[in-house]
PDB file of C-alpha atoms in Angstrom:
ATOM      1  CA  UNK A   1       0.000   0.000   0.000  1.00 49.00           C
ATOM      2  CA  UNK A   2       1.376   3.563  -0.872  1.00 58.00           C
ATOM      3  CA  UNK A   3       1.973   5.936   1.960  1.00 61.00           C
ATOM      4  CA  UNK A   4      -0.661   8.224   1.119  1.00 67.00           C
ATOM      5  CA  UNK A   5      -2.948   5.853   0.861  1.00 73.00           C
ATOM      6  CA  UNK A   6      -1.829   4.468   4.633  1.00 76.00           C
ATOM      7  CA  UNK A   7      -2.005   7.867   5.529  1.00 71.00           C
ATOM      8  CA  UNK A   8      -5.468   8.614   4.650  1.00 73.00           C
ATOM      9  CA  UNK A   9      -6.358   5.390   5.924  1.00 71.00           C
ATOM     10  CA  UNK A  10      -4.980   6.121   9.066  1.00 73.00           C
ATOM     11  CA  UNK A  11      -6.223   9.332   9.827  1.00 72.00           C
ATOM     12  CA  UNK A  12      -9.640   7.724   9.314  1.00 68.00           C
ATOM     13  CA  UNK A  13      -9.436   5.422  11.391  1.00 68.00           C
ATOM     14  CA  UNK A  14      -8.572   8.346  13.987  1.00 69.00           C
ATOM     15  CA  UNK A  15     -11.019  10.484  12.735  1.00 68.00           C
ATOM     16  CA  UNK A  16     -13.564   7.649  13.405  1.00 65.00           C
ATOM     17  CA  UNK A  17     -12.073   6.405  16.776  1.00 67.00           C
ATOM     18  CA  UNK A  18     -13.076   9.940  18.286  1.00 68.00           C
ATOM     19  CA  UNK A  19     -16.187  10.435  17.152  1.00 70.00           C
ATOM     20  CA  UNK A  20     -17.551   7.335  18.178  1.00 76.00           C
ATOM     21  CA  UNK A  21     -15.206   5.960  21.193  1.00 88.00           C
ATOM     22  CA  UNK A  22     -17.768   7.781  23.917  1.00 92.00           C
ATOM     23  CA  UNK A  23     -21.067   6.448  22.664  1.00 94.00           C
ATOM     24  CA  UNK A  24     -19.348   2.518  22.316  1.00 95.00           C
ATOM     25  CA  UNK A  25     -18.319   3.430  25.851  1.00 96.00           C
ATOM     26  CA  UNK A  26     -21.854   4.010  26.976  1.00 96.00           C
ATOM     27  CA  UNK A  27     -23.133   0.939  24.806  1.00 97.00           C
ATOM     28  CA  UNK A  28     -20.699  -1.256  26.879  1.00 97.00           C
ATOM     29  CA  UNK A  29     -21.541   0.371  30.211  1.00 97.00           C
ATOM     30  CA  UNK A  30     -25.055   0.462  29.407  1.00 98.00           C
ATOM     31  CA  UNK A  31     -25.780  -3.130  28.527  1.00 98.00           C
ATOM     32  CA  UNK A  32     -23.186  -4.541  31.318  1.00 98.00           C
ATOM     33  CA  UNK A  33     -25.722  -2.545  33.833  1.00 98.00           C
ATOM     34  CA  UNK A  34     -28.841  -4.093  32.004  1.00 98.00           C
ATOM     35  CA  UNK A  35     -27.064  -7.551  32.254  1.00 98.00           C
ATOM     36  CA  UNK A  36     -25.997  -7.696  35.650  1.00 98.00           C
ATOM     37  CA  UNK A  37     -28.950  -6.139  37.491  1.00 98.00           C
ATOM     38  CA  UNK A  38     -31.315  -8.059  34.655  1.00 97.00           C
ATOM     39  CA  UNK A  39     -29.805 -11.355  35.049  1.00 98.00           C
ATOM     40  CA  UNK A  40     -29.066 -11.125  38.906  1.00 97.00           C
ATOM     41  CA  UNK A  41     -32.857 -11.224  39.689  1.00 96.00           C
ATOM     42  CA  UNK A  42     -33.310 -14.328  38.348  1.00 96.00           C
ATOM     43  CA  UNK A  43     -30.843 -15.968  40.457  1.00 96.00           C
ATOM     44  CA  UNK A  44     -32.126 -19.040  42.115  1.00 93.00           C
ATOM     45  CA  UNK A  45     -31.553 -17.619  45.755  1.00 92.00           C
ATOM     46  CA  UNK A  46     -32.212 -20.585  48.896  1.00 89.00           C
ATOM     47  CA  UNK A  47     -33.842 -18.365  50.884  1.00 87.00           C
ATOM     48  CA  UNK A  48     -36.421 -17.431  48.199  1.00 86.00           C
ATOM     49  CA  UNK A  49     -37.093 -17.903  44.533  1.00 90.00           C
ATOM     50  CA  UNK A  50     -37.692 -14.628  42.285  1.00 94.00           C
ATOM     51  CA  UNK A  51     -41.173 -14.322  41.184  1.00 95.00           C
ATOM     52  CA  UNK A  52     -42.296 -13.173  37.848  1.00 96.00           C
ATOM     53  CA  UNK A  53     -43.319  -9.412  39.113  1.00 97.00           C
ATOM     54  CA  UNK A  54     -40.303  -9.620  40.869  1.00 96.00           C
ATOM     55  CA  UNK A  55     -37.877 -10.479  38.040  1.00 97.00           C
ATOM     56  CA  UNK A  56     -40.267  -7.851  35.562  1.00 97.00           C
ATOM     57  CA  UNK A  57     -39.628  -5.030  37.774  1.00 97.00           C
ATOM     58  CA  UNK A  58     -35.994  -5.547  38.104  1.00 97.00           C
ATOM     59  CA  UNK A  59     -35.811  -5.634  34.680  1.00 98.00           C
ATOM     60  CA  UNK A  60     -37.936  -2.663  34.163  1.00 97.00           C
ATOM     61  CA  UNK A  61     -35.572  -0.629  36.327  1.00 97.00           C
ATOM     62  CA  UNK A  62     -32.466  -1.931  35.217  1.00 98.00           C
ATOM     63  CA  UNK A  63     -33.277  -0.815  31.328  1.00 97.00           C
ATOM     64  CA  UNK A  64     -34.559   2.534  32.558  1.00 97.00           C
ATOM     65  CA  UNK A  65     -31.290   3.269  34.666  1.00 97.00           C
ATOM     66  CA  UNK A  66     -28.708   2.126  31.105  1.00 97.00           C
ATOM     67  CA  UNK A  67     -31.509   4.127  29.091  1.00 96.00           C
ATOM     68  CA  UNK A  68     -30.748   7.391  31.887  1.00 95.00           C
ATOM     69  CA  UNK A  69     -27.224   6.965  31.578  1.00 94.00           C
ATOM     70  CA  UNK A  70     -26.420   6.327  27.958  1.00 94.00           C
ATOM     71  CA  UNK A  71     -29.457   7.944  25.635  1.00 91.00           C
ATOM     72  CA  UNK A  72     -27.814  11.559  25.409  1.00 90.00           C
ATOM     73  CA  UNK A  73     -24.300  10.076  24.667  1.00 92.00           C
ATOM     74  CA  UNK A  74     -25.158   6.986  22.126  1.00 92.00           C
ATOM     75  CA  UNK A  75     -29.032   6.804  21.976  1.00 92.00           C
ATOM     76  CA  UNK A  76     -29.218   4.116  24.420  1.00 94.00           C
ATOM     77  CA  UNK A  77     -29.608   1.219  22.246  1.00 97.00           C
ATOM     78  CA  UNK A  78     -27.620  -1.582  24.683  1.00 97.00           C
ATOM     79  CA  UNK A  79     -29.248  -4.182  22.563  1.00 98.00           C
ATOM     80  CA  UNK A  80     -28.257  -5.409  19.007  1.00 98.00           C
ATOM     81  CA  UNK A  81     -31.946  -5.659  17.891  1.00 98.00           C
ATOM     82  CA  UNK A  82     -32.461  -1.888  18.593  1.00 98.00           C
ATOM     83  CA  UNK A  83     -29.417  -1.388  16.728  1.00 98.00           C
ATOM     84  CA  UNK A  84     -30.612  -3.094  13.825  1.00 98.00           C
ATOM     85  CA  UNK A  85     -33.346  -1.504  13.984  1.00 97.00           C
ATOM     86  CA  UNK A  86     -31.920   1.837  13.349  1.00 97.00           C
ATOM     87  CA  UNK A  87     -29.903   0.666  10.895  1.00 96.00           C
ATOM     88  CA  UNK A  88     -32.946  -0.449   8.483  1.00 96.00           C
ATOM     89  CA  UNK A  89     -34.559   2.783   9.743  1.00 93.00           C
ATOM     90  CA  UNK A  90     -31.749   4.595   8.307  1.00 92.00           C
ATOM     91  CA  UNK A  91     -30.220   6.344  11.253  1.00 92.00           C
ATOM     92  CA  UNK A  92     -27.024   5.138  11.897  1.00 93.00           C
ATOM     93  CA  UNK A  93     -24.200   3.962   9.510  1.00 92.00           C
ATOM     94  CA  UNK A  94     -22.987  -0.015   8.858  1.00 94.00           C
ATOM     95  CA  UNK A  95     -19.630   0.679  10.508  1.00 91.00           C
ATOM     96  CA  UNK A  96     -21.086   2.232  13.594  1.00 93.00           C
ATOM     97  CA  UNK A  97     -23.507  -0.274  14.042  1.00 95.00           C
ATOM     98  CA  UNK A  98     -21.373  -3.197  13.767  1.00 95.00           C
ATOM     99  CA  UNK A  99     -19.046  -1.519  16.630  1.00 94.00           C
ATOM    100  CA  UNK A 100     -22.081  -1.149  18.497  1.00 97.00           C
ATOM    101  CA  UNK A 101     -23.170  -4.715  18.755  1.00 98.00           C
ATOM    102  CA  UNK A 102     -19.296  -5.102  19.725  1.00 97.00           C
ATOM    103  CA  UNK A 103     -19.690  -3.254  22.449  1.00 97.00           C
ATOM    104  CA  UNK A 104     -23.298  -4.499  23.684  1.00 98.00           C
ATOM    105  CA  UNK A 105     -21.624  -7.855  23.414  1.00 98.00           C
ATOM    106  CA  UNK A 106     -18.352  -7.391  25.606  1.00 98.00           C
ATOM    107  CA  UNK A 107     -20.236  -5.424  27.849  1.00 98.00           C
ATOM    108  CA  UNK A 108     -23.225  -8.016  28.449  1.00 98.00           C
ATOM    109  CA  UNK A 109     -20.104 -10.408  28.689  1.00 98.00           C
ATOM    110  CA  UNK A 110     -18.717  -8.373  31.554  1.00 98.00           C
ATOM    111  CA  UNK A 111     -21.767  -7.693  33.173  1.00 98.00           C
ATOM    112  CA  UNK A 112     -21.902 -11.523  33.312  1.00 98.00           C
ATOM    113  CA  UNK A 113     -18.951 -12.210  34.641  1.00 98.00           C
ATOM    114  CA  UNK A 114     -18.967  -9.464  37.261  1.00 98.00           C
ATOM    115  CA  UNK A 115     -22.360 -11.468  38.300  1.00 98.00           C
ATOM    116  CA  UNK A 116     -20.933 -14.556  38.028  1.00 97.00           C
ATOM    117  CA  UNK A 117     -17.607 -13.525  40.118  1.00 97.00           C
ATOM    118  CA  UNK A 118     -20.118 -11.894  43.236  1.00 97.00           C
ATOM    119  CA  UNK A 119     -22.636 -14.881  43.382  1.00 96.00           C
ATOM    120  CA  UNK A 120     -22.127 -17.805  45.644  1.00 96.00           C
ATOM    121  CA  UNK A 121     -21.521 -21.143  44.116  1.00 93.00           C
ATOM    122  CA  UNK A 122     -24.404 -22.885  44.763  1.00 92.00           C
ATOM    123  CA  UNK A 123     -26.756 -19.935  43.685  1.00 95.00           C
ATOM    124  CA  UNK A 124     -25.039 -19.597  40.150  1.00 94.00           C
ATOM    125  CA  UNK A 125     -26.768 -22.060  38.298  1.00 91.00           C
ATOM    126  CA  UNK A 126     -27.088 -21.305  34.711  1.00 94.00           C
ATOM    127  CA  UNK A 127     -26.571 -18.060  35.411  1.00 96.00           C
ATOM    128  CA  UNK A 128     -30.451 -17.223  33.965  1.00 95.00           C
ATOM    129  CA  UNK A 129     -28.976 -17.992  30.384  1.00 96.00           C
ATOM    130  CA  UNK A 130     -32.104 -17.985  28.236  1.00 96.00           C
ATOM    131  CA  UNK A 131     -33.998 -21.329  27.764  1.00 96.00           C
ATOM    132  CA  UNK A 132     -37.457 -22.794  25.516  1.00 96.00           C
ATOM    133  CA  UNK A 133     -39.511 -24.016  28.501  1.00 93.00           C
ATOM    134  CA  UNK A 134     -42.660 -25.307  29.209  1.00 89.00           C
ATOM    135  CA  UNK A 135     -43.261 -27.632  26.744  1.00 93.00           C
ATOM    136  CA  UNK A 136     -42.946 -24.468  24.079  1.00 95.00           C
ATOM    137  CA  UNK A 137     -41.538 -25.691  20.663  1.00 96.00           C
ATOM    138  CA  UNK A 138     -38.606 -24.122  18.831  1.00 96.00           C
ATOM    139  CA  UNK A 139     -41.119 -22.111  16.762  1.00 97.00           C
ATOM    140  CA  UNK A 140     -43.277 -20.855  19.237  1.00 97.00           C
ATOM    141  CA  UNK A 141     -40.080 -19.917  21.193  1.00 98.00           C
ATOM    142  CA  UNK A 142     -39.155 -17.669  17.813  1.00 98.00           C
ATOM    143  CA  UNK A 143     -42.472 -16.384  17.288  1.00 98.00           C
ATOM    144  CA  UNK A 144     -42.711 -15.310  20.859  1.00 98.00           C
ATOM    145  CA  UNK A 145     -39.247 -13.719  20.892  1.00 98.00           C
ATOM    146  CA  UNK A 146     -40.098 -11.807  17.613  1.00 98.00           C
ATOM    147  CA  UNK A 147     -43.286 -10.414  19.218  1.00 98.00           C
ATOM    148  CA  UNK A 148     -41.860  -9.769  22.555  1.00 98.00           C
ATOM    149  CA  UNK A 149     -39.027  -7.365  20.776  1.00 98.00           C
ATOM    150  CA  UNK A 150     -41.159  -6.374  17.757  1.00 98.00           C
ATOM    151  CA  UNK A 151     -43.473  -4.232  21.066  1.00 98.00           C
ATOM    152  CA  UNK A 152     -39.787  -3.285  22.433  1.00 98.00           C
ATOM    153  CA  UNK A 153     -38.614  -1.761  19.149  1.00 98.00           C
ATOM    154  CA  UNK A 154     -42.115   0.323  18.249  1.00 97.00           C
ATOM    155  CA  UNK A 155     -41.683   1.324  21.863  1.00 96.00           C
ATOM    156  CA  UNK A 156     -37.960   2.453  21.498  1.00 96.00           C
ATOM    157  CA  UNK A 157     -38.732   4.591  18.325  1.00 95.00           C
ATOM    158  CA  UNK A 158     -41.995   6.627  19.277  1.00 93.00           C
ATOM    159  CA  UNK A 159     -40.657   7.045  23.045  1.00 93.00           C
ATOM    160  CA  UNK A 160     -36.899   8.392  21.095  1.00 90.00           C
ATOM    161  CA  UNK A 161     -39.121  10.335  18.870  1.00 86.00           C
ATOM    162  CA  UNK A 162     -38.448  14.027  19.273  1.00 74.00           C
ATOM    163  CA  UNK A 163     -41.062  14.809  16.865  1.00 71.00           C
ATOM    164  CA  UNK A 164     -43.476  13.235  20.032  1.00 69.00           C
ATOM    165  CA  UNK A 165     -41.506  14.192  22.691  1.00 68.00           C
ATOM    166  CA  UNK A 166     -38.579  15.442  24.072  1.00 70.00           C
ATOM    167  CA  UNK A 167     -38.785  14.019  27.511  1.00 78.00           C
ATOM    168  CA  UNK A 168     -36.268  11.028  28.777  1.00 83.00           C
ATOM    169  CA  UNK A 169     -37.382   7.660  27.344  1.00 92.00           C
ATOM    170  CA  UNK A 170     -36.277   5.828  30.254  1.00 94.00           C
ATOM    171  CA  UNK A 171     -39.551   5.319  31.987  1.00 94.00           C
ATOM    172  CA  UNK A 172     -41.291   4.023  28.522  1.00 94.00           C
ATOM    173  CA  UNK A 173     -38.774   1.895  27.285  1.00 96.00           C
ATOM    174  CA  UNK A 174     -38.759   0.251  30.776  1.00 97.00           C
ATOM    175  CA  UNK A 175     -42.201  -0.421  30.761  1.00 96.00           C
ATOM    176  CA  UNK A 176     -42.099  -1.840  27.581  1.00 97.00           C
ATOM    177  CA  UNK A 177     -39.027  -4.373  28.907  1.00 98.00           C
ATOM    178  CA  UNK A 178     -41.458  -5.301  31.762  1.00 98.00           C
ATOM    179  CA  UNK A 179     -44.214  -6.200  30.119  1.00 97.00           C
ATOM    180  CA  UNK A 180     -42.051  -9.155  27.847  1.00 97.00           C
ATOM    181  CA  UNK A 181     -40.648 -10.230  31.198  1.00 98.00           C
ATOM    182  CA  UNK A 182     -44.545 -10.813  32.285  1.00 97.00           C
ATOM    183  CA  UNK A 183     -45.471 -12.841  29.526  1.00 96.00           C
ATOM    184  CA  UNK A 184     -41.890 -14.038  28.119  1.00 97.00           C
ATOM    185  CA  UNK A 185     -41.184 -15.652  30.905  1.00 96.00           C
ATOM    186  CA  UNK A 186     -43.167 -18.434  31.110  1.00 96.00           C
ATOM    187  CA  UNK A 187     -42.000 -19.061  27.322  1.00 97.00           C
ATOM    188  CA  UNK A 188     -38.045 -18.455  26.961  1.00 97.00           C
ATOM    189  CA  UNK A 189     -36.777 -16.915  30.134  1.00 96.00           C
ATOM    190  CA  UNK A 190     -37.976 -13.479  27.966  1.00 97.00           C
ATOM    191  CA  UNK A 191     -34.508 -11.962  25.956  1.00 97.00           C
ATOM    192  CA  UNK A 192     -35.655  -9.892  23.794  1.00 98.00           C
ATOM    193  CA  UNK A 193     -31.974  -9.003  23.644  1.00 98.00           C
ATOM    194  CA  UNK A 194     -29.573 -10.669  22.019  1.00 98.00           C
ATOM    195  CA  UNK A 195     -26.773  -9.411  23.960  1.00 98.00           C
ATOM    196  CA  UNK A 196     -28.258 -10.601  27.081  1.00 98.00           C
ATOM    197  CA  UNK A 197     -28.836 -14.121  26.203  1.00 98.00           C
ATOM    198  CA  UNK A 198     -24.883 -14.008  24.937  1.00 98.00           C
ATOM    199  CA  UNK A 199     -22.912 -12.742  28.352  1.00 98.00           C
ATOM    200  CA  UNK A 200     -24.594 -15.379  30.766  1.00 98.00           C
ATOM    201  CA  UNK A 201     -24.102 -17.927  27.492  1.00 97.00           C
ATOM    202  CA  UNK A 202     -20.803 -17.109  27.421  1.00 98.00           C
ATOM    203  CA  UNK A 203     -19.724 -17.307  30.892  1.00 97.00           C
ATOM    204  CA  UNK A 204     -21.441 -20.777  31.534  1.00 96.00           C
ATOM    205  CA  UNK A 205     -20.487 -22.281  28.283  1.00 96.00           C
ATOM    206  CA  UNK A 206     -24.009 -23.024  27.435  1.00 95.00           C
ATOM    207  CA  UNK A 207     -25.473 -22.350  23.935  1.00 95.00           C
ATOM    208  CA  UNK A 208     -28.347 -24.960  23.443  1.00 91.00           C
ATOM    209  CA  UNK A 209     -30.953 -23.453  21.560  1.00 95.00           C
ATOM    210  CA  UNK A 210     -28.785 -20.099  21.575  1.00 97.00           C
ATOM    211  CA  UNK A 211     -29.952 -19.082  17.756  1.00 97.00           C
ATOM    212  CA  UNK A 212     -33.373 -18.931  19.192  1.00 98.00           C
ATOM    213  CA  UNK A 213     -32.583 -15.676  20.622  1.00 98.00           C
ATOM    214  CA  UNK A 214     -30.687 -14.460  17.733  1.00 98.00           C
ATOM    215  CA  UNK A 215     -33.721 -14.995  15.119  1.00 98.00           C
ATOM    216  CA  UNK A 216     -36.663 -14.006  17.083  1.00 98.00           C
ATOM    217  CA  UNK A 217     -35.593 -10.508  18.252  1.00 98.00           C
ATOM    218  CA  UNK A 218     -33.581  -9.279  15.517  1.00 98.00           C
ATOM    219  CA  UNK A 219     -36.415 -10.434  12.667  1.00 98.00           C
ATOM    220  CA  UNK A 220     -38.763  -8.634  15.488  1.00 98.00           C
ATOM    221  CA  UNK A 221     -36.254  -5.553  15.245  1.00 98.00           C
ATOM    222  CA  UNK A 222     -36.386  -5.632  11.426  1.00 98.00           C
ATOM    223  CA  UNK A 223     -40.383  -5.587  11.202  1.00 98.00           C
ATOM    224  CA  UNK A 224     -41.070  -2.713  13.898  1.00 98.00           C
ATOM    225  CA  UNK A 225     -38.418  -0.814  11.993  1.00 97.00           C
ATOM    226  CA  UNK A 226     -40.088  -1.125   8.924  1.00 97.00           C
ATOM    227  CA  UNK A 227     -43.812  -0.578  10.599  1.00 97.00           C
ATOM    228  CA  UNK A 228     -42.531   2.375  12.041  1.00 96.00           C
ATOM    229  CA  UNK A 229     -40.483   4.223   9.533  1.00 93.00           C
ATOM    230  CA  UNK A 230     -42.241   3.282   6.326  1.00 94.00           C
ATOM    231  CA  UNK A 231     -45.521   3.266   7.817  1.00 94.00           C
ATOM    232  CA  UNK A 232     -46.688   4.592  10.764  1.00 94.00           C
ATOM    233  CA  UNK A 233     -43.929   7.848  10.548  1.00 90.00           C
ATOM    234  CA  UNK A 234     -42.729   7.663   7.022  1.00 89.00           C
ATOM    235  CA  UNK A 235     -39.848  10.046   6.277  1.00 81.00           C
ATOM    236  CA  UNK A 236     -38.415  11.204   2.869  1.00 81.00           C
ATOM    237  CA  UNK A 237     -34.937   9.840   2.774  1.00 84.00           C
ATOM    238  CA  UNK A 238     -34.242   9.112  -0.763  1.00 85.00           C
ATOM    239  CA  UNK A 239     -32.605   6.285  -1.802  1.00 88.00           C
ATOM    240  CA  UNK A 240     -29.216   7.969  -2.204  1.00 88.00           C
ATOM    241  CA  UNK A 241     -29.469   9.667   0.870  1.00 88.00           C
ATOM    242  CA  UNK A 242     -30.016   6.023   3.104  1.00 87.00           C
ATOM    243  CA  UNK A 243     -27.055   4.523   0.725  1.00 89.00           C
ATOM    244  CA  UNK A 244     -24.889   7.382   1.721  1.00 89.00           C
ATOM    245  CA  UNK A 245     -26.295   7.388   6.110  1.00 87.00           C
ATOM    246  CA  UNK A 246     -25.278   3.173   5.284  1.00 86.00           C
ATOM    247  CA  UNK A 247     -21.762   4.073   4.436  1.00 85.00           C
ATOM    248  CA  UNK A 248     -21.495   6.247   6.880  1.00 80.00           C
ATOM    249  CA  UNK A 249     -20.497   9.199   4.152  1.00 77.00           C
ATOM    250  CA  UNK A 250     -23.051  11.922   5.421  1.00 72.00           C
ATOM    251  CA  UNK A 251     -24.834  12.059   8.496  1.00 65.00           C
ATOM    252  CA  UNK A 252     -28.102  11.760   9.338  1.00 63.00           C
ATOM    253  CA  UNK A 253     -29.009  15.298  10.216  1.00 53.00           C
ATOM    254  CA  UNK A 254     -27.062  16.371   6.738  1.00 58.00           C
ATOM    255  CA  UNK A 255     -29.478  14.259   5.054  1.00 56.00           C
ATOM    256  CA  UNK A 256     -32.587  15.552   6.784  1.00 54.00           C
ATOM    257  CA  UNK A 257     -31.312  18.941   5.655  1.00 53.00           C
ATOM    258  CA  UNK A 258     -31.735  18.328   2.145  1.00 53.00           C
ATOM    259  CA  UNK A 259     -35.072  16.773   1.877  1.00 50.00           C
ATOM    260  CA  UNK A 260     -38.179  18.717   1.755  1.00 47.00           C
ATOM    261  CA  UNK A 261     -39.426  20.488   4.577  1.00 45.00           C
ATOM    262  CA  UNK A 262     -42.719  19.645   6.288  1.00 43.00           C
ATOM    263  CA  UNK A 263     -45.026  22.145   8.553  1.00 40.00           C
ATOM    264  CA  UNK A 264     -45.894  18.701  10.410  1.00 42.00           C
ATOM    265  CA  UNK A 265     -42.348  17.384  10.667  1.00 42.00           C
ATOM    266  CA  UNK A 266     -39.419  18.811  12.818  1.00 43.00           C
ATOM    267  CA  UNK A 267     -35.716  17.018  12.440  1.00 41.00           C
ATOM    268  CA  UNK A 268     -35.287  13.995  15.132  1.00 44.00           C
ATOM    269  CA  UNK A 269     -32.641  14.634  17.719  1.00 41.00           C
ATOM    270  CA  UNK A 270     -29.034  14.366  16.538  1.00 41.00           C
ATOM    271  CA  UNK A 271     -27.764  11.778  19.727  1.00 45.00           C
ATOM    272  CA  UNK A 272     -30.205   9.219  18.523  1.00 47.00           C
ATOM    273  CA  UNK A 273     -29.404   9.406  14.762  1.00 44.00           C
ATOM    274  CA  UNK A 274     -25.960  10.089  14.167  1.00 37.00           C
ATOM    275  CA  UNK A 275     -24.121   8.462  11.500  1.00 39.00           C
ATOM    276  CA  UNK A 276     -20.285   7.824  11.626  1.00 35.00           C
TER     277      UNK A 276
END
């Protein structure tokens, strides 16, 4: 390779290391957070067993605490379906969103571990790594998983929204989380998450039926996208302009610039939709 061409390359590669290295901070700390207070109430403690409301509220608060801490610095995705999401939707690039499903994964990995390290032997267990209980088939356990994170995802967008609000999502998007803990449960453990089915997976070595929570929520992530941004709150993105946001050569408020302005319609808020 020429040295120019290492040159350029290299100052890239800086260029894109500092624009991004806070928010794939706050995607690691985020999900870690999620993932250990998530997965910790779960935990098959002697001196009681967690109950459903239980394990839904913890769950409930633990997303709305990573949502609080990260949503102004990376939009507070801390889950690769919600990343995937925005990439179909158009609002982040391919290069950003692969590094933030790196980070969601070492961080849920972490969070696991730190769990893992803290917990007495005998109340480890599994570690709450996602399972297909109750009879449910493999099918059912994908159908519920995609329905579970398609509610999740619509959730995510309206309550990140700034065209419907400008308020903190944190309380929403919780809520959301809680309510596929009350009914996932009983089917799969409830991931909705990729990420946090991976860390405890991971640390215990266990990956039966691991794809399951893979397929459900990101096919779930794909079709709320699509609901929402093509249907429900269709934007005007041409088909250049999502080519370029893919790339990552123009951002996403650069791209909202240039297409025609609606009285109804006011420009989303640059945290949640930057492009690398």
């Amino acid at each position: 390779m020429e040295p120019g061409v290492c040159g350029r390359a290299h100052r890239l590669v800086g260029r894109l290391w500092t624009t991004i290295s806070k928010p794939l901070f706050a995607e690691f700390l985020a999900t870690g957070l999620y993932v250990f207070f998530g997965v910790g109430s779960v935990l098959p403690w002697p001196s009681g067993l967690p109950s459903v409301l239980q394990i839904a509220i913890t769950f409930n608060l633990a997303t709305a605490t990573a949502v609080q801490v990260s949503w102004k610095t990376s939009g507070a995705h801390a889950n690769p379906a919600v990343t995937l999401a925005y990439l179909v939707g158009s609002y982040i690039s391919l290069p950003r969103a692969i590094a933030y499903v790196a980070a969601q994964l070492a961080g849920a990995t972490v969070g696991a571990a730190l769990l893992y390290g803290v917990t007495p032997g005998d109340v480890r267990g599994s570690l709450g790594i996602n399972v297909v209980k109750n009879s449910t088939s493999t099918g059912q356990a994908v159908a519920v998983e995609l329905i579970l994170t398609l509610q999740l995802v619509l959730c995510v967008f309206a309550s990140m929204d700034s065209r419907k609000t400008l308020a903190s999502p944190a309380a929403m998007i919780g809520t959301s989380v809680a309510l596929g803990h009350l009914i996932g449960l009983y089917f799969t453990g409830c991931s909705m998450n990729p990420a946090r089915s991976f860390g405890p997976a991971v640390i215990v070595g266990k990956f039966t039926v691991h794809w399951i929570f893979w397929v459900g929520p990101l096919t779930g992530a794909v079709l709320a996208s699509l609901i929402y941004n093509f249907i429900l709150f269709p934007d005007t993105k041409t088909v250049a302009q999502r080519l370029a946001i893919l790339m990552g050569t123009t951002e996403v408020e650069k791209a909202r610039d240039m297409e025609p302005q609606k009285k109804e319609t006011q420009p989303r808020s640059e945290d949640n939709e930057v492009g690398v």
